[in-house]
PDB file of C-alpha atoms and ligand atoms in Angstrom:
ATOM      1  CA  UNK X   1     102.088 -94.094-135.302  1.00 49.00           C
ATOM      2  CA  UNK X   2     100.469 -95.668-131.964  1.00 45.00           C
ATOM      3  CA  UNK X   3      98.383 -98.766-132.000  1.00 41.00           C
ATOM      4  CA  UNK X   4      94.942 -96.704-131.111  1.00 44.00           C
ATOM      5  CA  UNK X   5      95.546 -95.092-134.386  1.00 43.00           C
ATOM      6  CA  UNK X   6      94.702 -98.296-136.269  1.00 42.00           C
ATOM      7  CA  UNK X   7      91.735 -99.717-134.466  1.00 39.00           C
ATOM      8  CA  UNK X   8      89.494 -96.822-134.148  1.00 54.00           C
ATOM      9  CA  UNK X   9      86.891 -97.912-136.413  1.00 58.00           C
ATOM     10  CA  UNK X  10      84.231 -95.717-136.133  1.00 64.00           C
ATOM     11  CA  UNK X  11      81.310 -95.939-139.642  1.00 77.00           C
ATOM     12  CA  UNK X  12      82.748 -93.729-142.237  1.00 79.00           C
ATOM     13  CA  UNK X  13      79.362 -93.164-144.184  1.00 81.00           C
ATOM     14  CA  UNK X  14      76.717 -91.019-143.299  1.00 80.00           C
ATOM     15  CA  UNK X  15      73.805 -89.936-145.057  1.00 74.00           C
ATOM     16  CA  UNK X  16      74.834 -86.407-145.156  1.00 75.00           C
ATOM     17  CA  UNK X  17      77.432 -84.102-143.973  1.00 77.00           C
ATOM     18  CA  UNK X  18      75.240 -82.614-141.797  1.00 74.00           C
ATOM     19  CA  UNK X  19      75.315 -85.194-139.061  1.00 77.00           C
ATOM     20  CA  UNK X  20      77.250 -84.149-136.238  1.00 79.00           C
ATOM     21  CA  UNK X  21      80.257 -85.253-135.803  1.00 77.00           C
ATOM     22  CA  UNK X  22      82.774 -84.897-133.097  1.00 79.00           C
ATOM     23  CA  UNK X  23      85.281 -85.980-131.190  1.00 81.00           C
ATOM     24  CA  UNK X  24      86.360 -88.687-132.993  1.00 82.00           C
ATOM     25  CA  UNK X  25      90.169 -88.668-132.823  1.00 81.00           C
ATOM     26  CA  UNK X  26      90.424 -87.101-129.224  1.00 79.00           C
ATOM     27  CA  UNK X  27      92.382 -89.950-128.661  1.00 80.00           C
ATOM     28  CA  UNK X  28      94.874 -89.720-130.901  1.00 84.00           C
ATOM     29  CA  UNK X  29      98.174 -88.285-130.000  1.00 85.00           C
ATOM     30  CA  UNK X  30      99.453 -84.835-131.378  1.00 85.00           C
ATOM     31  CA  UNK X  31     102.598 -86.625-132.560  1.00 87.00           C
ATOM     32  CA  UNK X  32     100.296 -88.968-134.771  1.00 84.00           C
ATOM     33  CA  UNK X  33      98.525 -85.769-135.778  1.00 85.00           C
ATOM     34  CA  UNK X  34     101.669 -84.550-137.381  1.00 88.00           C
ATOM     35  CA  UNK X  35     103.059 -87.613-138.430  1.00 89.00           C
ATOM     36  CA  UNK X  36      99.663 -87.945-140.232  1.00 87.00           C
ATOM     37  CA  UNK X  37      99.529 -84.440-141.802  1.00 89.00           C
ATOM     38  CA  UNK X  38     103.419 -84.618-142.801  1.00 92.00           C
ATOM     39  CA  UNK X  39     103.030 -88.127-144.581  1.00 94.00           C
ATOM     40  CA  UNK X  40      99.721 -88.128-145.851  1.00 95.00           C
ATOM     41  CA  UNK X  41      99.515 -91.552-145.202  1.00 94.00           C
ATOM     42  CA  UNK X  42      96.719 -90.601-142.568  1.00 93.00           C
ATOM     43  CA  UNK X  43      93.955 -88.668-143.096  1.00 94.00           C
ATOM     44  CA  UNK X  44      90.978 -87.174-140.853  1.00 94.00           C
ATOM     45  CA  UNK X  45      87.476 -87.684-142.610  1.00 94.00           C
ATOM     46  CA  UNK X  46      83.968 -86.348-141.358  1.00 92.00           C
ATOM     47  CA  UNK X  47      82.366 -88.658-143.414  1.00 91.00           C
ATOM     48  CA  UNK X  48      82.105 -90.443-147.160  1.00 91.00           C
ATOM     49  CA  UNK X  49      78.677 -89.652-148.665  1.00 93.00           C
ATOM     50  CA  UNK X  50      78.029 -91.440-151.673  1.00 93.00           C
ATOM     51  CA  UNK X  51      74.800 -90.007-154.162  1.00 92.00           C
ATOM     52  CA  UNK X  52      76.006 -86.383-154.326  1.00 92.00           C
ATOM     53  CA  UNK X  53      74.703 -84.827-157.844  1.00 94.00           C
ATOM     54  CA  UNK X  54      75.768 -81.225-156.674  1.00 94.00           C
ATOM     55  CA  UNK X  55      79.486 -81.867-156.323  1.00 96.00           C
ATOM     56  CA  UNK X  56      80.788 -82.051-159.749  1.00 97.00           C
ATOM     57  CA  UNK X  57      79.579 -83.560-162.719  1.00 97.00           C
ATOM     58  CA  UNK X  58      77.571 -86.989-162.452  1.00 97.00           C
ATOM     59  CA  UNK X  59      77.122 -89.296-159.377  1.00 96.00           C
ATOM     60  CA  UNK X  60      79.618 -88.491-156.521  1.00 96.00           C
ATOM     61  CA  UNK X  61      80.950 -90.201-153.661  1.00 96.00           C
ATOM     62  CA  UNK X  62      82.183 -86.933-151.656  1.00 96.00           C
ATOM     63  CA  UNK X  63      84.975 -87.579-148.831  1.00 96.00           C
ATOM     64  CA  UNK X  64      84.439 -84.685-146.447  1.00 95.00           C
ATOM     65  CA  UNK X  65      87.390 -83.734-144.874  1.00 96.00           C
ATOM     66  CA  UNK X  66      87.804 -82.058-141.454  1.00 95.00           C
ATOM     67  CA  UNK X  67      89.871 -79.446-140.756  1.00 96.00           C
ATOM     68  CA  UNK X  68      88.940 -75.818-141.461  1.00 97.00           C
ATOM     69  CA  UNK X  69      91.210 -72.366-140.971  1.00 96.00           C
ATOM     70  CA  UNK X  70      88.368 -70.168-142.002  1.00 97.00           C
ATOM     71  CA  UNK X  71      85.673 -69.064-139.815  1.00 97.00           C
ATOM     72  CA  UNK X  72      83.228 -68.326-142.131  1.00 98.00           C
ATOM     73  CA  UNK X  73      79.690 -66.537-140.753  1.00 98.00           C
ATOM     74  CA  UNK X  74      77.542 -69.281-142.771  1.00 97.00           C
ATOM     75  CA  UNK X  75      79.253 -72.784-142.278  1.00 97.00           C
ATOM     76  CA  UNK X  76      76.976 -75.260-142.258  1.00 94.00           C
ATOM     77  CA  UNK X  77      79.890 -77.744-141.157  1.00 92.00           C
ATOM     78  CA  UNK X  78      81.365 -75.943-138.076  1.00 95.00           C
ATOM     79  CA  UNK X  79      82.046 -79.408-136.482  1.00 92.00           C
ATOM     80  CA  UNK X  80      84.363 -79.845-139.933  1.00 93.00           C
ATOM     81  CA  UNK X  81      86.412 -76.732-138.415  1.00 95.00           C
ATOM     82  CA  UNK X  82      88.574 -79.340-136.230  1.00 93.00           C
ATOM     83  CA  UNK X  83      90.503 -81.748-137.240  1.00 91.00           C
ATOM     84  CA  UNK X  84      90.578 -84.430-134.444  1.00 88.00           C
ATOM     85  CA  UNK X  85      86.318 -84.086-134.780  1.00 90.00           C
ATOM     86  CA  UNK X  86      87.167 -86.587-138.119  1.00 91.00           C
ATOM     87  CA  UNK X  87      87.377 -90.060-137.941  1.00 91.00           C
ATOM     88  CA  UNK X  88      91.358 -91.420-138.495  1.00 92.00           C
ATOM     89  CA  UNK X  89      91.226 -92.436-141.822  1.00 93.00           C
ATOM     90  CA  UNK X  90      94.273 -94.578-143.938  1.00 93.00           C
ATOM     91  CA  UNK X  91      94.587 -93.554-147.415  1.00 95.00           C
ATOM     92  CA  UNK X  92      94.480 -97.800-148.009  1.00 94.00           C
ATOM     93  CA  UNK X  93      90.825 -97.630-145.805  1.00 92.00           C
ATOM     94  CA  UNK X  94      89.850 -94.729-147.911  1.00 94.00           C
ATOM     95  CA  UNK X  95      90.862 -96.119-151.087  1.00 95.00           C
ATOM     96  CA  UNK X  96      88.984 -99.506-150.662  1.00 94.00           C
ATOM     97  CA  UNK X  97      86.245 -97.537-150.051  1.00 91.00           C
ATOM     98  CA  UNK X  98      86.102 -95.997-153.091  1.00 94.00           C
ATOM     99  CA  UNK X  99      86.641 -99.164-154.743  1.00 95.00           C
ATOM    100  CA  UNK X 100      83.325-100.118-153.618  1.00 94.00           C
ATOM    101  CA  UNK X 101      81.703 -97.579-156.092  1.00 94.00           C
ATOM    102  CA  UNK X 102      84.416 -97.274-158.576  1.00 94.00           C
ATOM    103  CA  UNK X 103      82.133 -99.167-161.375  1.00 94.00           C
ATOM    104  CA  UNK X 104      78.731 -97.146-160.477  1.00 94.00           C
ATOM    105  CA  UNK X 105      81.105 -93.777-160.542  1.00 95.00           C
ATOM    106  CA  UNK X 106      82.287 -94.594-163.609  1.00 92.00           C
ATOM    107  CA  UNK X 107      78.646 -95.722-164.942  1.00 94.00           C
ATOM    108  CA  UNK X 108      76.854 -92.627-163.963  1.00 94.00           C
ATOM    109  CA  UNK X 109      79.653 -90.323-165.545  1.00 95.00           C
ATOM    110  CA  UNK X 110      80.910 -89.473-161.786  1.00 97.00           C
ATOM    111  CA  UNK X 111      83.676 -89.389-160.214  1.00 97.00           C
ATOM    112  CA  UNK X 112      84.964 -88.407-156.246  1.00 98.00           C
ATOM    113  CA  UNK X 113      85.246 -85.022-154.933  1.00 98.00           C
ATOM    114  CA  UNK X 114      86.818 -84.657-151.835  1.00 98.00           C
ATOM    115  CA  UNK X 115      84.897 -81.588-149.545  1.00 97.00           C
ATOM    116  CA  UNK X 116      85.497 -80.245-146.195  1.00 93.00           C
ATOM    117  CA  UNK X 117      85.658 -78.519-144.217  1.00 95.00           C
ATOM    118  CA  UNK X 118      89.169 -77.622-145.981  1.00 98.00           C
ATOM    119  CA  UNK X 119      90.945 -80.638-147.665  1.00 98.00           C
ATOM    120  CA  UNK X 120      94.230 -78.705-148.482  1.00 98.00           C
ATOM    121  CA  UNK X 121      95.109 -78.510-144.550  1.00 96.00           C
ATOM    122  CA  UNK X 122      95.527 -82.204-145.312  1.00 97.00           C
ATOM    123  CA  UNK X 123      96.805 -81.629-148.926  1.00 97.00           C
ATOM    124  CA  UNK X 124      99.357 -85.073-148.842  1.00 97.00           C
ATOM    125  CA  UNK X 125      96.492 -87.131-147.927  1.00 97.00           C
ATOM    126  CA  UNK X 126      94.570 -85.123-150.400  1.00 98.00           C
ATOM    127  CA  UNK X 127      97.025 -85.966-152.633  1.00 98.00           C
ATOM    128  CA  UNK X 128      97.418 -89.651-151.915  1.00 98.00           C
ATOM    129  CA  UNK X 129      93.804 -90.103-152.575  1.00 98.00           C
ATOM    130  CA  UNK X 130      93.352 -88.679-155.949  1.00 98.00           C
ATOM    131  CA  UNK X 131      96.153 -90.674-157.011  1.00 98.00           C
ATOM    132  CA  UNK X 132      94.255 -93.666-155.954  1.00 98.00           C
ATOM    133  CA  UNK X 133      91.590 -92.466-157.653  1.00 98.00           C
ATOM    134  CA  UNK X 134      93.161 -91.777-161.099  1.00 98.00           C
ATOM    135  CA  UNK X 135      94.774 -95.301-160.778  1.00 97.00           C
ATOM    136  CA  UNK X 136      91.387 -96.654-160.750  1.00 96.00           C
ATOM    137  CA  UNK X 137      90.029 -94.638-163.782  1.00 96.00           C
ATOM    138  CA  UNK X 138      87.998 -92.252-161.364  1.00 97.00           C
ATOM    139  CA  UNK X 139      87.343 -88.701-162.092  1.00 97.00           C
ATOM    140  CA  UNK X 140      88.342 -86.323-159.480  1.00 98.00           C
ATOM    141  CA  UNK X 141      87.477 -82.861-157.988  1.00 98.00           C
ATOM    142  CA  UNK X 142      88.312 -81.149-155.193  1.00 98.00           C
ATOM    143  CA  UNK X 143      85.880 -78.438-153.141  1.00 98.00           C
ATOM    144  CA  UNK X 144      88.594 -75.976-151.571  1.00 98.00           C
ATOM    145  CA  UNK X 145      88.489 -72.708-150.746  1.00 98.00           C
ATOM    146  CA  UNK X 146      92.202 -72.050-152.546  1.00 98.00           C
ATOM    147  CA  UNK X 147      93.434 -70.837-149.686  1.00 98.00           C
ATOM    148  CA  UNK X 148      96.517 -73.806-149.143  1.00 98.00           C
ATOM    149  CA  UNK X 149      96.447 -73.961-153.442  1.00 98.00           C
ATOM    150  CA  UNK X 150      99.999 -73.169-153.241  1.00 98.00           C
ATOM    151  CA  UNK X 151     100.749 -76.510-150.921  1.00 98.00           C
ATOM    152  CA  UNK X 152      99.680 -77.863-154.507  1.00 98.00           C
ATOM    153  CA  UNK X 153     103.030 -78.775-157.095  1.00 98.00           C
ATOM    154  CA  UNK X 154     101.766 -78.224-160.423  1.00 98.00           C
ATOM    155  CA  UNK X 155     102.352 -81.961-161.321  1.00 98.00           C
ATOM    156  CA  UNK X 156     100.210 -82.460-158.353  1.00 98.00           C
ATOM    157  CA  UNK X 157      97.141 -79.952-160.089  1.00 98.00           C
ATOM    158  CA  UNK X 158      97.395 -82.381-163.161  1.00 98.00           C
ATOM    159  CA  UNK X 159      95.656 -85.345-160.791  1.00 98.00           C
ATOM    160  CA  UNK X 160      92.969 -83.508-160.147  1.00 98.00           C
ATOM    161  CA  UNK X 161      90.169 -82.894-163.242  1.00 98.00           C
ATOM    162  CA  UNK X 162      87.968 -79.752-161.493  1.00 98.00           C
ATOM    163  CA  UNK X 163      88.284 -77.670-158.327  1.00 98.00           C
ATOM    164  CA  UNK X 164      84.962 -76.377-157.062  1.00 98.00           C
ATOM    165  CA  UNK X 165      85.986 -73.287-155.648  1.00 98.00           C
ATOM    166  CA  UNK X 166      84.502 -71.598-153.552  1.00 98.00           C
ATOM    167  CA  UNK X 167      84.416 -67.388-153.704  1.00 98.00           C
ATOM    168  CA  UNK X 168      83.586 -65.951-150.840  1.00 98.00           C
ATOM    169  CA  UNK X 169      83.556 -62.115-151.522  1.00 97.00           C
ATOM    170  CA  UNK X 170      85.978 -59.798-153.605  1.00 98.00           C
ATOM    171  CA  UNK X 171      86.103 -56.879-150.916  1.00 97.00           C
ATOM    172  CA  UNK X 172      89.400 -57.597-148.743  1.00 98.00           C
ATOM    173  CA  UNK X 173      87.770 -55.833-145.674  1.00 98.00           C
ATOM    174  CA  UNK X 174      84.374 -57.829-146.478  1.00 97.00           C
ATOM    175  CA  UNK X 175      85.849 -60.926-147.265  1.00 98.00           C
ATOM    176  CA  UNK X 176      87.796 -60.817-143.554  1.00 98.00           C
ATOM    177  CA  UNK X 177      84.665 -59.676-141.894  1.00 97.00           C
ATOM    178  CA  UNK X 178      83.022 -62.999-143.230  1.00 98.00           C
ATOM    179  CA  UNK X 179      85.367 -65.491-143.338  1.00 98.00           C
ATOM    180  CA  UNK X 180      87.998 -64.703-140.909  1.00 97.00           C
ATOM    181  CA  UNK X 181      90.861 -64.718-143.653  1.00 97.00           C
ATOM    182  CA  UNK X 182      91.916 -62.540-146.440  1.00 97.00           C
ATOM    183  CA  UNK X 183      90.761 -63.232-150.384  1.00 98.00           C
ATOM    184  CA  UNK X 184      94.328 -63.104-151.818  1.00 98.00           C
ATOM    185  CA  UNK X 185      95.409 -66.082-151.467  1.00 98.00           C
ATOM    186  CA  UNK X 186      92.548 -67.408-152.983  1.00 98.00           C
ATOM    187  CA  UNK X 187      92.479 -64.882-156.543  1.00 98.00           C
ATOM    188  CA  UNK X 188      96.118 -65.850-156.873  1.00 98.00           C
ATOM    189  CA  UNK X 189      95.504 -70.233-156.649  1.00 98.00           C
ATOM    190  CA  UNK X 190      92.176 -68.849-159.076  1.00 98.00           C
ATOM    191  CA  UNK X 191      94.919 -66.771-161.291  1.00 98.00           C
ATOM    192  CA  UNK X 192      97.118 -70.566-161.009  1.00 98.00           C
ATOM    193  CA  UNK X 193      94.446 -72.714-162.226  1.00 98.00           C
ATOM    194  CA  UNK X 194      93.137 -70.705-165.340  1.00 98.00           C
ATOM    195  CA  UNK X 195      97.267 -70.106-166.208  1.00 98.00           C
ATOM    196  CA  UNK X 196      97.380 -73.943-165.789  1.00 98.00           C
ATOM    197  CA  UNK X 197      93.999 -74.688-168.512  1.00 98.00           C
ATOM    198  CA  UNK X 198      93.133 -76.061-164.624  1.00 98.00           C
ATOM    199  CA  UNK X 199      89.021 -76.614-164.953  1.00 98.00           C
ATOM    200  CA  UNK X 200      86.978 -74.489-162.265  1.00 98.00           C
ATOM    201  CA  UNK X 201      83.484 -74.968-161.124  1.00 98.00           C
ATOM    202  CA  UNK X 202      82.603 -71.581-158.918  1.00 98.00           C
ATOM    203  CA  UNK X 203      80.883 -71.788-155.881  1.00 98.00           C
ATOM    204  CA  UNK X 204      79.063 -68.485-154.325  1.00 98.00           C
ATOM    205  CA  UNK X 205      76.836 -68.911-151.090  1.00 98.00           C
ATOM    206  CA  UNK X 206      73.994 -66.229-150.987  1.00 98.00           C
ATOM    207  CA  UNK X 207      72.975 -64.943-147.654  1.00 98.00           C
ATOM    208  CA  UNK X 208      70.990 -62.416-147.584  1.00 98.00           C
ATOM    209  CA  UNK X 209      72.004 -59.255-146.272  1.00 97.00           C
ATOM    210  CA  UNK X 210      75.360 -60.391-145.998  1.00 97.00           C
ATOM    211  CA  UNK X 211      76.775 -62.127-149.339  1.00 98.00           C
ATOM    212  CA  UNK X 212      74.032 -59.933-151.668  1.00 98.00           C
ATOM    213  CA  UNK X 213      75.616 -57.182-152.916  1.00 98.00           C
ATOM    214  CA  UNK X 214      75.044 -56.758-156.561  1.00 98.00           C
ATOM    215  CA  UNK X 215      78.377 -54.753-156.980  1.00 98.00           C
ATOM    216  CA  UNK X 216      80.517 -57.076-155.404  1.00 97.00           C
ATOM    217  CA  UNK X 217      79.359 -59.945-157.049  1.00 98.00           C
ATOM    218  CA  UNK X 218      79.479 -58.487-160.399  1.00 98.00           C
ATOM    219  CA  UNK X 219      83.187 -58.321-159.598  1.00 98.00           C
ATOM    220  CA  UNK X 220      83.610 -61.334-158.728  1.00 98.00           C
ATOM    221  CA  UNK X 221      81.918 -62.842-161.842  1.00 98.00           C
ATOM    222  CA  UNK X 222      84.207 -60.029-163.730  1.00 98.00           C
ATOM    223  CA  UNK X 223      87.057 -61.585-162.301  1.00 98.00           C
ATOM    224  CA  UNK X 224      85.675 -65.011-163.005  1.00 98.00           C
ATOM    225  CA  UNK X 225      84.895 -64.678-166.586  1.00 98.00           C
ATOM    226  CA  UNK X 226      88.709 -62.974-167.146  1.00 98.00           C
ATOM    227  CA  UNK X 227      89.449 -66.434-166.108  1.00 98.00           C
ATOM    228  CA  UNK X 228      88.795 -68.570-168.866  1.00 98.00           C
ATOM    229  CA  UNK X 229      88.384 -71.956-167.854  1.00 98.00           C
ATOM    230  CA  UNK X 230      85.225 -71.760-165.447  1.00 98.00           C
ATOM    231  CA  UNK X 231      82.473 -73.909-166.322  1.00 98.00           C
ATOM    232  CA  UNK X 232      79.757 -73.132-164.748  1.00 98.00           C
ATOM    233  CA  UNK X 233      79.286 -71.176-161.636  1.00 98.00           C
ATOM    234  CA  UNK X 234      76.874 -72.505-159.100  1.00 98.00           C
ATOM    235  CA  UNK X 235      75.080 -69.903-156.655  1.00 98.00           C
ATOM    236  CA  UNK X 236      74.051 -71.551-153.591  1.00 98.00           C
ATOM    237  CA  UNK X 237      71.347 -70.708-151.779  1.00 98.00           C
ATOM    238  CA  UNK X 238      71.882 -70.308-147.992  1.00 98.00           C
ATOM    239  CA  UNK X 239      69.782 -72.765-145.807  1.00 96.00           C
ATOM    240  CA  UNK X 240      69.500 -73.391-142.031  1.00 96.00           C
ATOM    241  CA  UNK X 241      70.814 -76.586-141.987  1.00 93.00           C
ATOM    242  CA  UNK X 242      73.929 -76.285-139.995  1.00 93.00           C
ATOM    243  CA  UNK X 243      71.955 -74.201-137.223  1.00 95.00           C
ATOM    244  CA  UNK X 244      71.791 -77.167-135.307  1.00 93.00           C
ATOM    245  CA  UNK X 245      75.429 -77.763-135.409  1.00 94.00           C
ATOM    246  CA  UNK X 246      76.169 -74.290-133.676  1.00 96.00           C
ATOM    247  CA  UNK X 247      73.977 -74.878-131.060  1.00 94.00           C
ATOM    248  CA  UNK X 248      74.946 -78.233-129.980  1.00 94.00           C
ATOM    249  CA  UNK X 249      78.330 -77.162-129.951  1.00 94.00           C
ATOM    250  CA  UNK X 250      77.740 -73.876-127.895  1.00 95.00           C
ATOM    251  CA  UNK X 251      79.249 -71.655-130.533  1.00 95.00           C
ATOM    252  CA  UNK X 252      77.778 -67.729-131.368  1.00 95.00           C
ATOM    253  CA  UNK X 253      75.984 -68.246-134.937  1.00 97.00           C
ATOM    254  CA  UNK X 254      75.190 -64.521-136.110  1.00 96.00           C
ATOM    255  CA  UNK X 255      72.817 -65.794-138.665  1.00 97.00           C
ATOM    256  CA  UNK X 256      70.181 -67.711-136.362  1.00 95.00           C
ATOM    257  CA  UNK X 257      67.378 -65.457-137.739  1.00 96.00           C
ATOM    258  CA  UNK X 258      68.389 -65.378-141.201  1.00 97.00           C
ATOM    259  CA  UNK X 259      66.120 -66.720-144.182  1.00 97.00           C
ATOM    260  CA  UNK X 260      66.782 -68.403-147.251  1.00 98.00           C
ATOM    261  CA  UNK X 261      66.797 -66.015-150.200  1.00 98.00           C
ATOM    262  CA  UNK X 262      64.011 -66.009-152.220  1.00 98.00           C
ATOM    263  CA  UNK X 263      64.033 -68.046-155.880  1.00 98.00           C
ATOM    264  CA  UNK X 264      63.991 -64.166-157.066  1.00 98.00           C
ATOM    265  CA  UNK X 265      66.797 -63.039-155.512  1.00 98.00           C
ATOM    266  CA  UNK X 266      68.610 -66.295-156.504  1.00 98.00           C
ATOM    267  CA  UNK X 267      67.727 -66.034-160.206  1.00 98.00           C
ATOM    268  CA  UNK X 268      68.711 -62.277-160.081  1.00 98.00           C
ATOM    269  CA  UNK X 269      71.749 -63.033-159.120  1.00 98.00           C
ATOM    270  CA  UNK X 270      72.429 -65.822-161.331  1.00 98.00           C
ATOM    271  CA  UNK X 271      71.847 -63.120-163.925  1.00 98.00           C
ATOM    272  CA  UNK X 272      74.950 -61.153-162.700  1.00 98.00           C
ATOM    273  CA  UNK X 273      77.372 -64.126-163.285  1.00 98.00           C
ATOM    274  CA  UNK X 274      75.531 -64.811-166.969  1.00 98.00           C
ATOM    275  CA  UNK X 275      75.167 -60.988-167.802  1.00 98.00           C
ATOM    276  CA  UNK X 276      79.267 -61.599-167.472  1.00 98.00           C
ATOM    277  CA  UNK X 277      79.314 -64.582-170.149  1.00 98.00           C
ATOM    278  CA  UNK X 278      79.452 -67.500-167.133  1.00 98.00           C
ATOM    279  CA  UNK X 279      76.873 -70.257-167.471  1.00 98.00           C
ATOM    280  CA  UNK X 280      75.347 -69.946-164.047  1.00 98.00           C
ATOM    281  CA  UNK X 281      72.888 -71.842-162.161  1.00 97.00           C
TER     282      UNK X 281
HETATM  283  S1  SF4 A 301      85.677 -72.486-145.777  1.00 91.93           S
HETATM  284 FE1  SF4 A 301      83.944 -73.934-145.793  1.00 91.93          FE
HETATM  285  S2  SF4 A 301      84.280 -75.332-144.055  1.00 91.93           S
HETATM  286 FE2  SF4 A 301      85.622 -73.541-143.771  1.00 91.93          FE
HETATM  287  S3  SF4 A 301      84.448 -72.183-142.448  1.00 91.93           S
HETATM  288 FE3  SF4 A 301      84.052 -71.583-144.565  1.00 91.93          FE
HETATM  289  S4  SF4 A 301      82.186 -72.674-145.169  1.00 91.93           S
HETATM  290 FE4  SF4 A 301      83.002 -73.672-143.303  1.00 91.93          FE
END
């Protein structure tokens, strides 16, 4: 890869993944972009966030990944959706960093999860980091929308210990209409992981009027439960603050008027997923 590869050095923590970010590898040639993506060796990072109790079990240190193919109505991370937005990242820079926290991860029962954006458009890098992680005794999980799962070799599912994924909707036509992409793909890498004893955290964002239909989501957590090895399923709450994000970066956010749901509406549906034998939260 070219020299200006190696000495762009721009901070790789950030207090949250909600600082913008963008831009970052603009300079960086499309051949190293490939070269990058085919060897894994190179990776493009939004940010490491270290503190996370939401993103897997214990204390995280969350490597957000940039890089999206989904367009999905309620990102919070649109700058995430490019990849040359993220900062150029070695897998031996990423790694050390890591190292940092490897003793506090492993004090506080957590562990790294890498987030995105979507880490499986950069699954060899994905890959190379999680076995730097296991080699240091770290737990792993990975946040993915399952849509690349099958870029994943099984002996490559073993390194990681949870996926957080993340359900969108069940309807095909519903699920395109929010996300831009079709649900398949992700039911069969769902279908992969419980035939694999593969742990699953779910992840369901609730927007009202758009992701609150009690009928869908009770097919979802039908489908969820037939599963077998999810843990827990997490609703999240939608919240305003990616608005910002859309703005500065001129793009047409359809949800600029829409509130948080209320704690009622959140704990109702919560009951769906339990009334279908999930722990839910
Ligand atoms: S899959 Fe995640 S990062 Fe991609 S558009 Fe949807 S919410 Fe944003």
């Amino acid at each position: 890869m070219s020299d200006n590869v190696s000495v762009i050095n721009a901070p790789l923590e950030a207090d949250s993944p909600f600082e913008l970010r963008v831009g970052l590898s603009k300079n960086v040639p499309e051949s190293d972009v490939r070269i990058a993506l085919a060897t894994g060796d190179m990776g493009f990072l939004h940010s490491f966030t270290t503190g996370s109790t939401v993103d897997g079990p214990g204390v995280r240190v969350v490597a957000w990944t940039a890089g999206c193919m989904w367009r999905c109505q309620y990102c919070h991370n649109p700058d995430t959706w490019t990849m040359t937005n993220g900062i150029p990242v070695t897998v031996a820079r990423a790694t050390e960093q890591l190292r940092k926290y490897r003793q506090g991860l492993k004090i506080m029962s957590g562990g790294l999860t890498i987030s995105g954006g979507e880490p499986l458009m950069q699954h060899r890098f994905v890959v190379k980091l999680f076995e730097a992680a296991k080699a240091m005794g770290v737990h792993t999980a990975l946040d993915t929308n399952g849509y690349y799962g099958d870029r994943l070799t099984d002996e490559e599912l073993e390194l990681i210990d949870l996926v957080l994924l993340d359900m969108k909707g069940w309807d095909p036509d519903r699920h395109r209409s929010l996300t831009g992409m079709d649900v398949a793909r992700t039911l069969e890498f769902a279908l992969r992981l419980a035939a694999r004893k593969r742990k699953i955290w779910l992840r369901y964002v609730l927007v009202p009027g758009l992701t609150d239909d009690a009928g869908e989501i009770a097919k979802i957590a039908t489908f969820a439960a037939s599963l077998g090895t999810v843990e827990r399923v997490d609703v999240l709450p939608f919240h305003q603050l990616g608005r910002y994000k859309w703005k500065q970066l001129g793009m047409n956010y359809t949800l600029e008027t829409t509130e948080p749901p209320s704690h009622e509406m959140v704990e109702h549906i919560v009951g769906i997923f339990r009334a279908a034998g999930l722990t839910a939260h």
